[in-house]
Amino acid sequence: HAFGYMAWFSSSARAFTRVAASRSVPVAARTCSSRTMSTASVDVANPLLQQEDLPKFASIQPTDLTPAVEDLLSKMNQDFDSFETKLTQASGSMEFDDVLPELERMQFGLGYAWGVAGHLNGVKNGDELRQAYEANQPKIVEAMSKFRQSKPVYDALSAIDEKIKSTDDASFALSQRRRAVESSLRSM
């Protein structure tokens, strides 16, 4: 299962990196990365935490990876624990905009940093970077497994799926939301 989650996360991280590279980063993601940077326990000079613009490939050192991953994982886990509590308390009354965009916002910072690290591991591979990447990969897999195995997230998405299926609205926007929810449920 870990490979499946890692393949999913790697493709998501590449997508996040492409989004950031196109400078069309969602407002929620920009807010997340800014907040992460302002409350970071690591030095904000870490180029993997500077996510408002294109990756700063020339500045990234292998020693930046572990502190960035640990900081981003800590923030993401805190946010996710709070989110699961919120979902549990809402017991099925959540809407699409309360769930999927929030999950995306939580995952953005780590996805961005891990996508950049994965790119560098592929094009500028060296012993130190490879060791840092391999040391952090299990942490990433574990974190993403937590998202994929969350009963509160599954229950919320299932309730949203039922709401969408019960509507007569055939708009393009709703069909895209339906597709996103169904895809998320299948990947769990």
Short mmCIF file of N, CA and C in Angstrom, two decimals:
data_model
loop_
_atom_site.label_atom_id
_atom_site.label_comp_id
_atom_site.label_asym_id
_atom_site.label_seq_id
_atom_site.Cartn_x
_atom_site.Cartn_y
_atom_site.Cartn_z
N HIS A 1 0.82 -1.20 0.00
CA HIS A 1 0.00 0.00 0.00
C HIS A 1 0.86 1.26 0.00
N ALA A 2 2.01 1.20 0.65
CA ALA A 2 2.84 2.40 0.74
C ALA A 2 3.22 2.90 -0.64
N PHE A 3 3.50 1.99 -1.56
CA PHE A 3 3.86 2.44 -2.91
C PHE A 3 2.71 3.18 -3.56
N GLY A 4 1.49 2.67 -3.39
CA GLY A 4 0.31 3.32 -3.97
C GLY A 4 0.14 4.73 -3.43
N TYR A 5 0.30 4.89 -2.13
CA TYR A 5 0.18 6.21 -1.53
C TYR A 5 1.30 7.12 -2.00
N MET A 6 2.50 6.56 -2.09
CA MET A 6 3.64 7.38 -2.51
C MET A 6 3.47 7.80 -3.97
N ALA A 7 2.99 6.90 -4.81
CA ALA A 7 2.76 7.25 -6.21
C ALA A 7 1.71 8.35 -6.30
N TRP A 8 0.65 8.22 -5.49
CA TRP A 8 -0.38 9.26 -5.48
C TRP A 8 0.22 10.57 -5.00
N PHE A 9 0.99 10.51 -3.90
CA PHE A 9 1.54 11.75 -3.35
C PHE A 9 2.55 12.36 -4.30
N SER A 10 3.39 11.54 -4.92
CA SER A 10 4.37 12.08 -5.86
C SER A 10 3.69 12.79 -7.01
N SER A 11 2.62 12.20 -7.54
CA SER A 11 1.92 12.87 -8.64
C SER A 11 1.24 14.13 -8.14
N SER A 12 0.71 14.10 -6.92
CA SER A 12 0.10 15.30 -6.34
C SER A 12 1.15 16.37 -6.11
N ALA A 13 2.30 15.96 -5.62
CA ALA A 13 3.36 16.94 -5.37
C ALA A 13 3.82 17.58 -6.67
N ARG A 14 3.93 16.78 -7.72
CA ARG A 14 4.31 17.36 -9.02
C ARG A 14 3.25 18.34 -9.49
N ALA A 15 1.99 17.99 -9.27
CA ALA A 15 0.91 18.90 -9.66
C ALA A 15 0.98 20.18 -8.85
N PHE A 16 1.24 20.07 -7.54
CA PHE A 16 1.36 21.27 -6.71
C PHE A 16 2.52 22.13 -7.19
N THR A 17 3.64 21.49 -7.54
CA THR A 17 4.79 22.25 -8.01
C THR A 17 4.46 22.95 -9.32
N ARG A 18 3.73 22.27 -10.22
CA ARG A 18 3.34 22.91 -11.47
C ARG A 18 2.42 24.09 -11.22
N VAL A 19 1.51 23.93 -10.27
CA VAL A 19 0.60 25.04 -9.93
C VAL A 19 1.41 26.23 -9.44
N ALA A 20 2.33 25.97 -8.53
CA ALA A 20 3.14 27.06 -8.00
C ALA A 20 4.00 27.68 -9.10
N ALA A 21 4.54 26.84 -9.97
CA ALA A 21 5.39 27.34 -11.04
C ALA A 21 4.61 28.22 -12.01
N SER A 22 3.34 27.94 -12.17
CA SER A 22 2.54 28.76 -13.08
C SER A 22 2.06 30.04 -12.39
N ARG A 23 2.41 30.17 -11.11
CA ARG A 23 2.05 31.34 -10.30
C ARG A 23 0.56 31.49 -10.09
N SER A 24 -0.17 30.44 -10.31
CA SER A 24 -1.61 30.48 -10.05
C SER A 24 -1.91 29.69 -8.78
N VAL A 25 -1.09 29.92 -7.75
CA VAL A 25 -1.26 29.23 -6.49
C VAL A 25 -2.55 29.69 -5.84
N PRO A 26 -3.39 28.75 -5.40
CA PRO A 26 -4.64 29.14 -4.75
C PRO A 26 -4.39 30.03 -3.54
N VAL A 27 -5.31 30.93 -3.28
CA VAL A 27 -5.18 31.85 -2.15
C VAL A 27 -5.00 31.08 -0.86
N ALA A 28 -5.77 30.02 -0.67
CA ALA A 28 -5.66 29.23 0.55
C ALA A 28 -4.26 28.65 0.69
N ALA A 29 -3.67 28.22 -0.40
CA ALA A 29 -2.33 27.64 -0.35
C ALA A 29 -1.31 28.70 -0.01
N ARG A 30 -1.46 29.90 -0.60
CA ARG A 30 -0.53 30.97 -0.29
C ARG A 30 -0.64 31.34 1.17
N THR A 31 -1.85 31.37 1.69
CA THR A 31 -2.07 31.67 3.10
C THR A 31 -1.40 30.62 3.96
N CYS A 32 -1.54 29.37 3.57
CA CYS A 32 -0.95 28.28 4.34
C CYS A 32 0.56 28.40 4.37
N SER A 33 1.17 28.60 3.21
CA SER A 33 2.63 28.65 3.20
C SER A 33 3.14 29.87 3.92
N SER A 34 2.43 30.99 3.84
CA SER A 34 2.84 32.18 4.57
C SER A 34 2.73 31.95 6.06
N ARG A 35 1.62 31.33 6.47
CA ARG A 35 1.42 31.06 7.89
C ARG A 35 2.47 30.06 8.36
N THR A 36 2.75 29.05 7.56
CA THR A 36 3.75 28.07 7.93
C THR A 36 5.10 28.74 8.12
N MET A 37 5.42 29.64 7.20
CA MET A 37 6.71 30.32 7.30
C MET A 37 6.76 31.21 8.53
N SER A 38 5.69 31.91 8.85
CA SER A 38 5.73 32.84 9.96
C SER A 38 5.77 32.12 11.31
N THR A 39 5.26 30.90 11.37
CA THR A 39 5.27 30.16 12.63
C THR A 39 6.28 29.03 12.60
N ALA A 40 7.11 29.00 11.59
CA ALA A 40 8.05 27.89 11.43
C ALA A 40 9.04 27.84 12.57
N SER A 41 9.33 26.60 13.01
CA SER A 41 10.33 26.43 14.04
C SER A 41 11.73 26.37 13.42
N VAL A 42 11.79 26.28 12.11
CA VAL A 42 13.07 26.29 11.43
C VAL A 42 13.29 27.67 10.85
N ASP A 43 14.50 27.92 10.45
CA ASP A 43 14.86 29.21 9.89
C ASP A 43 14.05 29.48 8.63
N VAL A 44 13.41 30.66 8.55
CA VAL A 44 12.60 30.98 7.38
C VAL A 44 13.47 31.17 6.14
N ALA A 45 14.77 31.15 6.32
CA ALA A 45 15.65 31.24 5.17
C ALA A 45 15.69 29.90 4.41
N ASN A 46 15.08 28.89 4.95
CA ASN A 46 15.03 27.59 4.28
C ASN A 46 14.26 27.77 2.98
N PRO A 47 14.91 27.58 1.84
CA PRO A 47 14.24 27.81 0.56
C PRO A 47 13.07 26.88 0.28
N LEU A 48 13.00 25.75 0.95
CA LEU A 48 11.86 24.85 0.77
C LEU A 48 10.60 25.37 1.46
N LEU A 49 10.77 26.34 2.36
CA LEU A 49 9.63 26.95 3.03
C LEU A 49 9.21 28.26 2.37
N GLN A 50 9.96 28.70 1.41
CA GLN A 50 9.62 29.92 0.67
C GLN A 50 8.82 29.50 -0.56
N GLN A 51 7.51 29.51 -0.43
CA GLN A 51 6.65 28.90 -1.44
C GLN A 51 5.75 29.89 -2.17
N GLU A 52 6.02 31.16 -2.05
CA GLU A 52 5.17 32.15 -2.70
C GLU A 52 5.49 32.34 -4.19
N ASP A 53 6.59 31.80 -4.63
CA ASP A 53 7.04 32.01 -6.00
C ASP A 53 7.63 30.71 -6.52
N LEU A 54 8.35 30.81 -7.62
CA LEU A 54 9.01 29.63 -8.18
C LEU A 54 10.01 29.05 -7.18
N PRO A 55 10.24 27.75 -7.23
CA PRO A 55 11.22 27.15 -6.32
C PRO A 55 12.60 27.79 -6.50
N LYS A 56 13.29 27.92 -5.40
CA LYS A 56 14.63 28.52 -5.40
C LYS A 56 15.66 27.39 -5.46
N PHE A 57 15.68 26.72 -6.62
CA PHE A 57 16.51 25.54 -6.79
C PHE A 57 17.98 25.79 -6.48
N ALA A 58 18.52 26.92 -6.90
CA ALA A 58 19.94 27.20 -6.70
C ALA A 58 20.30 27.35 -5.23
N SER A 59 19.33 27.69 -4.40
CA SER A 59 19.58 27.91 -2.97
C SER A 59 19.37 26.67 -2.11
N ILE A 60 18.73 25.67 -2.66
CA ILE A 60 18.35 24.50 -1.86
C ILE A 60 19.55 23.58 -1.65
N GLN A 61 19.76 23.25 -0.38
CA GLN A 61 20.82 22.33 0.00
C GLN A 61 20.18 21.07 0.57
N PRO A 62 20.83 19.93 0.47
CA PRO A 62 20.27 18.69 1.05
C PRO A 62 19.94 18.83 2.53
N THR A 63 20.69 19.67 3.24
CA THR A 63 20.44 19.86 4.68
C THR A 63 19.15 20.64 4.95
N ASP A 64 18.55 21.23 3.93
CA ASP A 64 17.28 21.97 4.09
C ASP A 64 16.08 21.03 4.13
N LEU A 65 16.22 19.84 3.58
CA LEU A 65 15.06 18.96 3.41
C LEU A 65 14.45 18.49 4.73
N THR A 66 15.23 17.91 5.60
CA THR A 66 14.68 17.35 6.84
C THR A 66 14.04 18.42 7.72
N PRO A 67 14.69 19.56 7.97
CA PRO A 67 14.01 20.58 8.79
C PRO A 67 12.70 21.07 8.16
N ALA A 68 12.68 21.22 6.84
CA ALA A 68 11.46 21.67 6.17
C ALA A 68 10.36 20.63 6.28
N VAL A 69 10.69 19.37 6.03
CA VAL A 69 9.70 18.29 6.11
C VAL A 69 9.16 18.18 7.53
N GLU A 70 10.02 18.22 8.51
CA GLU A 70 9.57 18.10 9.89
C GLU A 70 8.65 19.26 10.28
N ASP A 71 9.00 20.47 9.89
CA ASP A 71 8.18 21.63 10.20
C ASP A 71 6.82 21.54 9.49
N LEU A 72 6.84 21.21 8.21
CA LEU A 72 5.61 21.14 7.44
C LEU A 72 4.72 19.98 7.90
N LEU A 73 5.33 18.85 8.25
CA LEU A 73 4.56 17.72 8.77
C LEU A 73 3.90 18.07 10.11
N SER A 74 4.63 18.75 10.96
CA SER A 74 4.08 19.14 12.25
C SER A 74 2.86 20.04 12.07
N LYS A 75 2.99 21.04 11.24
CA LYS A 75 1.88 21.96 10.97
C LYS A 75 0.71 21.22 10.33
N MET A 76 0.99 20.38 9.35
CA MET A 76 -0.05 19.65 8.65
C MET A 76 -0.78 18.70 9.61
N ASN A 77 -0.05 18.01 10.46
CA ASN A 77 -0.68 17.09 11.40
C ASN A 77 -1.56 17.82 12.41
N GLN A 78 -1.11 18.98 12.89
CA GLN A 78 -1.94 19.77 13.80
C GLN A 78 -3.23 20.20 13.10
N ASP A 79 -3.08 20.72 11.89
CA ASP A 79 -4.26 21.15 11.13
C ASP A 79 -5.20 19.99 10.85
N PHE A 80 -4.63 18.84 10.51
CA PHE A 80 -5.47 17.69 10.17
C PHE A 80 -6.20 17.16 11.39
N ASP A 81 -5.53 17.11 12.53
CA ASP A 81 -6.21 16.65 13.75
C ASP A 81 -7.39 17.56 14.08
N SER A 82 -7.20 18.85 13.97
CA SER A 82 -8.30 19.80 14.21
C SER A 82 -9.41 19.61 13.19
N PHE A 83 -9.02 19.38 11.95
CA PHE A 83 -9.99 19.19 10.88
C PHE A 83 -10.82 17.94 11.10
N GLU A 84 -10.18 16.84 11.50
CA GLU A 84 -10.93 15.61 11.78
C GLU A 84 -11.93 15.83 12.92
N THR A 85 -11.53 16.56 13.93
CA THR A 85 -12.44 16.87 15.04
C THR A 85 -13.64 17.67 14.53
N LYS A 86 -13.36 18.64 13.69
CA LYS A 86 -14.43 19.47 13.11
C LYS A 86 -15.37 18.61 12.27
N LEU A 87 -14.82 17.71 11.48
CA LEU A 87 -15.65 16.82 10.66
C LEU A 87 -16.52 15.90 11.52
N THR A 88 -15.94 15.37 12.57
CA THR A 88 -16.67 14.48 13.46
C THR A 88 -17.82 15.22 14.14
N GLN A 89 -17.56 16.43 14.57
CA GLN A 89 -18.61 17.22 15.24
C GLN A 89 -19.71 17.63 14.27
N ALA A 90 -19.35 17.85 13.00
CA ALA A 90 -20.34 18.28 12.01
C ALA A 90 -21.24 17.14 11.58
N SER A 91 -20.79 15.93 11.75
CA SER A 91 -21.54 14.70 11.43
C SER A 91 -22.41 14.79 10.18
N GLY A 92 -21.77 14.97 9.05
CA GLY A 92 -22.47 14.91 7.77
C GLY A 92 -23.04 16.21 7.26
N SER A 93 -22.88 17.30 7.98
CA SER A 93 -23.45 18.57 7.52
C SER A 93 -22.45 19.42 6.74
N MET A 94 -21.31 18.87 6.44
CA MET A 94 -20.27 19.61 5.71
C MET A 94 -20.62 19.69 4.22
N GLU A 95 -20.18 20.77 3.61
CA GLU A 95 -20.35 20.97 2.17
C GLU A 95 -19.01 20.75 1.48
N PHE A 96 -19.05 20.65 0.18
CA PHE A 96 -17.85 20.44 -0.63
C PHE A 96 -16.76 21.45 -0.26
N ASP A 97 -17.12 22.73 -0.22
CA ASP A 97 -16.13 23.79 0.05
C ASP A 97 -15.54 23.71 1.45
N ASP A 98 -16.17 22.97 2.34
CA ASP A 98 -15.66 22.79 3.69
C ASP A 98 -14.64 21.66 3.79
N VAL A 99 -14.60 20.80 2.77
CA VAL A 99 -13.79 19.59 2.89
C VAL A 99 -12.63 19.55 1.90
N LEU A 100 -12.90 19.37 0.62
CA LEU A 100 -11.80 19.19 -0.33
C LEU A 100 -10.85 20.38 -0.44
N PRO A 101 -11.33 21.61 -0.54
CA PRO A 101 -10.37 22.72 -0.57
C PRO A 101 -9.54 22.82 0.71
N GLU A 102 -10.14 22.46 1.83
CA GLU A 102 -9.42 22.50 3.10
C GLU A 102 -8.33 21.42 3.13
N LEU A 103 -8.65 20.23 2.64
CA LEU A 103 -7.63 19.17 2.56
C LEU A 103 -6.50 19.58 1.65
N GLU A 104 -6.85 20.19 0.53
CA GLU A 104 -5.83 20.65 -0.41
C GLU A 104 -4.93 21.71 0.22
N ARG A 105 -5.53 22.63 0.96
CA ARG A 105 -4.76 23.68 1.63
C ARG A 105 -3.78 23.08 2.63
N MET A 106 -4.25 22.08 3.39
CA MET A 106 -3.39 21.46 4.39
C MET A 106 -2.20 20.76 3.76
N GLN A 107 -2.41 20.13 2.62
CA GLN A 107 -1.37 19.34 1.98
C GLN A 107 -0.44 20.16 1.10
N PHE A 108 -0.82 21.37 0.77
CA PHE A 108 -0.07 22.14 -0.22
C PHE A 108 1.40 22.35 0.16
N GLY A 109 1.67 22.85 1.35
CA GLY A 109 3.05 23.17 1.73
C GLY A 109 3.97 21.98 1.63
N LEU A 110 3.54 20.86 2.19
CA LEU A 110 4.36 19.65 2.14
C LEU A 110 4.47 19.14 0.70
N GLY A 111 3.37 19.20 -0.04
CA GLY A 111 3.40 18.76 -1.44
C GLY A 111 4.37 19.58 -2.27
N TYR A 112 4.37 20.88 -2.03
CA TYR A 112 5.28 21.77 -2.75
C TYR A 112 6.74 21.40 -2.44
N ALA A 113 7.06 21.35 -1.14
CA ALA A 113 8.44 21.05 -0.74
C ALA A 113 8.88 19.67 -1.20
N TRP A 114 7.99 18.68 -1.06
CA TRP A 114 8.36 17.31 -1.46
C TRP A 114 8.47 17.19 -2.98
N GLY A 115 7.65 17.91 -3.70
CA GLY A 115 7.75 17.92 -5.16
C GLY A 115 9.07 18.52 -5.63
N VAL A 116 9.48 19.60 -4.99
CA VAL A 116 10.76 20.23 -5.33
C VAL A 116 11.90 19.27 -4.98
N ALA A 117 11.82 18.64 -3.80
CA ALA A 117 12.86 17.68 -3.40
C ALA A 117 12.91 16.50 -4.36
N GLY A 118 11.75 16.02 -4.78
CA GLY A 118 11.71 14.91 -5.74
C GLY A 118 12.32 15.29 -7.07
N HIS A 119 12.04 16.51 -7.51
CA HIS A 119 12.62 16.98 -8.76
C HIS A 119 14.15 17.03 -8.64
N LEU A 120 14.62 17.63 -7.56
CA LEU A 120 16.07 17.71 -7.37
C LEU A 120 16.69 16.33 -7.24
N ASN A 121 16.02 15.42 -6.58
CA ASN A 121 16.53 14.06 -6.46
C ASN A 121 16.66 13.40 -7.82
N GLY A 122 15.80 13.78 -8.75
CA GLY A 122 15.86 13.21 -10.09
C GLY A 122 16.89 13.85 -10.99
N VAL A 123 17.14 15.15 -10.81
CA VAL A 123 18.02 15.84 -11.75
C VAL A 123 19.37 16.24 -11.17
N LYS A 124 19.48 16.28 -9.85
CA LYS A 124 20.73 16.70 -9.21
C LYS A 124 21.05 15.74 -8.07
N ASN A 125 20.92 14.46 -8.37
CA ASN A 125 21.06 13.43 -7.36
C ASN A 125 22.50 13.36 -6.87
N GLY A 126 22.65 13.30 -5.58
CA GLY A 126 23.95 13.11 -4.94
C GLY A 126 23.73 12.32 -3.67
N ASP A 127 24.81 11.84 -3.06
CA ASP A 127 24.69 11.01 -1.87
C ASP A 127 23.93 11.71 -0.74
N GLU A 128 24.28 12.95 -0.46
CA GLU A 128 23.67 13.67 0.65
C GLU A 128 22.17 13.91 0.41
N LEU A 129 21.81 14.32 -0.80
CA LEU A 129 20.40 14.55 -1.12
C LEU A 129 19.63 13.23 -1.11
N ARG A 130 20.20 12.20 -1.68
CA ARG A 130 19.54 10.90 -1.71
C ARG A 130 19.28 10.39 -0.30
N GLN A 131 20.26 10.54 0.59
CA GLN A 131 20.09 10.10 1.97
C GLN A 131 19.00 10.90 2.68
N ALA A 132 18.98 12.21 2.48
CA ALA A 132 17.94 13.05 3.09
C ALA A 132 16.56 12.68 2.54
N TYR A 133 16.48 12.47 1.24
CA TYR A 133 15.22 12.11 0.59
C TYR A 133 14.71 10.77 1.12
N GLU A 134 15.60 9.78 1.15
CA GLU A 134 15.21 8.45 1.62
C GLU A 134 14.86 8.45 3.11
N ALA A 135 15.52 9.31 3.90
CA ALA A 135 15.21 9.38 5.33
C ALA A 135 13.83 10.00 5.57
N ASN A 136 13.40 10.88 4.69
CA ASN A 136 12.12 11.57 4.88
C ASN A 136 10.95 10.88 4.19
N GLN A 137 11.22 10.04 3.23
CA GLN A 137 10.15 9.40 2.48
C GLN A 137 9.17 8.62 3.37
N PRO A 138 9.63 7.84 4.34
CA PRO A 138 8.66 7.13 5.20
C PRO A 138 7.75 8.09 5.98
N LYS A 139 8.28 9.25 6.37
CA LYS A 139 7.47 10.24 7.08
C LYS A 139 6.35 10.77 6.17
N ILE A 140 6.68 10.97 4.91
CA ILE A 140 5.70 11.47 3.94
C ILE A 140 4.63 10.41 3.71
N VAL A 141 5.06 9.17 3.53
CA VAL A 141 4.11 8.08 3.29
C VAL A 141 3.17 7.94 4.49
N GLU A 142 3.71 7.98 5.67
CA GLU A 142 2.89 7.86 6.88
C GLU A 142 1.87 9.00 6.98
N ALA A 143 2.32 10.21 6.70
CA ALA A 143 1.42 11.37 6.77
C ALA A 143 0.31 11.26 5.75
N MET A 144 0.63 10.87 4.54
CA MET A 144 -0.40 10.78 3.50
C MET A 144 -1.32 9.60 3.74
N SER A 145 -0.82 8.55 4.37
CA SER A 145 -1.67 7.42 4.73
C SER A 145 -2.72 7.85 5.74
N LYS A 146 -2.33 8.75 6.61
CA LYS A 146 -3.27 9.27 7.61
C LYS A 146 -4.46 9.95 6.92
N PHE A 147 -4.19 10.70 5.87
CA PHE A 147 -5.26 11.35 5.12
C PHE A 147 -6.14 10.30 4.44
N ARG A 148 -5.51 9.32 3.83
CA ARG A 148 -6.24 8.32 3.04
C ARG A 148 -7.00 7.32 3.89
N GLN A 149 -6.66 7.23 5.18
CA GLN A 149 -7.32 6.26 6.04
C GLN A 149 -8.22 6.92 7.08
N SER A 150 -8.52 8.16 6.88
CA SER A 150 -9.31 8.91 7.85
C SER A 150 -10.81 8.60 7.70
N LYS A 151 -11.39 8.04 8.73
CA LYS A 151 -12.82 7.77 8.70
C LYS A 151 -13.64 9.07 8.67
N PRO A 152 -13.30 10.09 9.46
CA PRO A 152 -14.07 11.33 9.36
C PRO A 152 -14.04 11.95 7.96
N VAL A 153 -12.91 11.89 7.28
CA VAL A 153 -12.83 12.43 5.92
C VAL A 153 -13.68 11.57 4.99
N TYR A 154 -13.57 10.26 5.12
CA TYR A 154 -14.36 9.36 4.28
C TYR A 154 -15.86 9.60 4.49
N ASP A 155 -16.27 9.71 5.74
CA ASP A 155 -17.69 9.93 6.03
C ASP A 155 -18.17 11.26 5.46
N ALA A 156 -17.36 12.30 5.59
CA ALA A 156 -17.74 13.61 5.06
C ALA A 156 -17.84 13.57 3.55
N LEU A 157 -16.87 12.94 2.89
CA LEU A 157 -16.92 12.85 1.43
C LEU A 157 -18.10 12.00 0.97
N SER A 158 -18.40 10.94 1.70
CA SER A 158 -19.55 10.09 1.34
C SER A 158 -20.85 10.88 1.45
N ALA A 159 -20.98 11.68 2.50
CA ALA A 159 -22.19 12.51 2.67
C ALA A 159 -22.30 13.54 1.56
N ILE A 160 -21.18 14.15 1.20
CA ILE A 160 -21.18 15.13 0.10
C ILE A 160 -21.53 14.45 -1.21
N ASP A 161 -21.00 13.25 -1.42
CA ASP A 161 -21.30 12.49 -2.63
C ASP A 161 -22.80 12.22 -2.73
N GLU A 162 -23.41 11.84 -1.63
CA GLU A 162 -24.85 11.58 -1.62
C GLU A 162 -25.65 12.85 -1.92
N LYS A 163 -25.23 13.98 -1.35
CA LYS A 163 -25.90 15.26 -1.60
C LYS A 163 -25.82 15.62 -3.09
N ILE A 164 -24.64 15.45 -3.65
CA ILE A 164 -24.45 15.79 -5.06
C ILE A 164 -25.30 14.89 -5.95
N LYS A 165 -25.32 13.60 -5.65
CA LYS A 165 -26.10 12.65 -6.46
C LYS A 165 -27.60 12.90 -6.37
N SER A 166 -28.04 13.49 -5.26
CA SER A 166 -29.48 13.70 -5.08
C SER A 166 -29.99 15.00 -5.71
N THR A 167 -29.10 15.80 -6.26
CA THR A 167 -29.53 17.07 -6.84
C THR A 167 -29.83 16.91 -8.33
N ASP A 168 -30.68 17.77 -8.83
CA ASP A 168 -31.01 17.77 -10.26
C ASP A 168 -30.11 18.72 -11.05
N ASP A 169 -29.24 19.42 -10.37
CA ASP A 169 -28.34 20.38 -11.02
C ASP A 169 -27.37 19.64 -11.93
N ALA A 170 -27.35 20.00 -13.20
CA ALA A 170 -26.47 19.35 -14.18
C ALA A 170 -25.38 20.31 -14.65
N SER A 171 -25.06 21.30 -13.83
CA SER A 171 -24.08 22.30 -14.23
C SER A 171 -22.68 21.69 -14.32
N PHE A 172 -21.84 22.34 -15.09
CA PHE A 172 -20.46 21.91 -15.26
C PHE A 172 -19.72 21.94 -13.91
N ALA A 173 -19.95 23.00 -13.14
CA ALA A 173 -19.27 23.13 -11.85
C ALA A 173 -19.62 21.97 -10.93
N LEU A 174 -20.88 21.61 -10.87
CA LEU A 174 -21.30 20.51 -10.01
C LEU A 174 -20.73 19.18 -10.51
N SER A 175 -20.68 19.01 -11.82
CA SER A 175 -20.12 17.77 -12.35
C SER A 175 -18.63 17.65 -12.01
N GLN A 176 -17.93 18.77 -11.99
CA GLN A 176 -16.51 18.76 -11.61
C GLN A 176 -16.35 18.43 -10.12
N ARG A 177 -17.23 18.97 -9.32
CA ARG A 177 -17.19 18.65 -7.88
C ARG A 177 -17.49 17.17 -7.66
N ARG A 178 -18.49 16.66 -8.37
CA ARG A 178 -18.83 15.24 -8.25
C ARG A 178 -17.62 14.38 -8.61
N ARG A 179 -16.97 14.74 -9.67
CA ARG A 179 -15.80 13.98 -10.12
C ARG A 179 -14.68 14.03 -9.07
N ALA A 180 -14.46 15.20 -8.49
CA ALA A 180 -13.42 15.34 -7.46
C ALA A 180 -13.74 14.50 -6.22
N VAL A 181 -15.00 14.52 -5.80
CA VAL A 181 -15.40 13.74 -4.63
C VAL A 181 -15.28 12.25 -4.92
N GLU A 182 -15.77 11.82 -6.07
CA GLU A 182 -15.69 10.39 -6.41
C GLU A 182 -14.24 9.93 -6.50
N SER A 183 -13.40 10.74 -7.09
CA SER A 183 -11.99 10.40 -7.21
C SER A 183 -11.34 10.30 -5.82
N SER A 184 -11.67 11.22 -4.96
CA SER A 184 -11.13 11.19 -3.60
C SER A 184 -11.60 9.95 -2.85
N LEU A 185 -12.86 9.62 -3.01
CA LEU A 185 -13.37 8.40 -2.34
C LEU A 185 -12.70 7.14 -2.86
N ARG A 186 -12.50 7.08 -4.18
CA ARG A 186 -11.85 5.89 -4.76
C ARG A 186 -10.40 5.75 -4.26
N SER A 187 -9.75 6.86 -4.01
CA SER A 187 -8.35 6.78 -3.61
C SER A 187 -8.17 6.46 -2.13
N MET A 188 -9.27 6.39 -1.40
CA MET A 188 -9.16 6.11 0.04
C MET A 188 -9.12 4.60 0.32
#
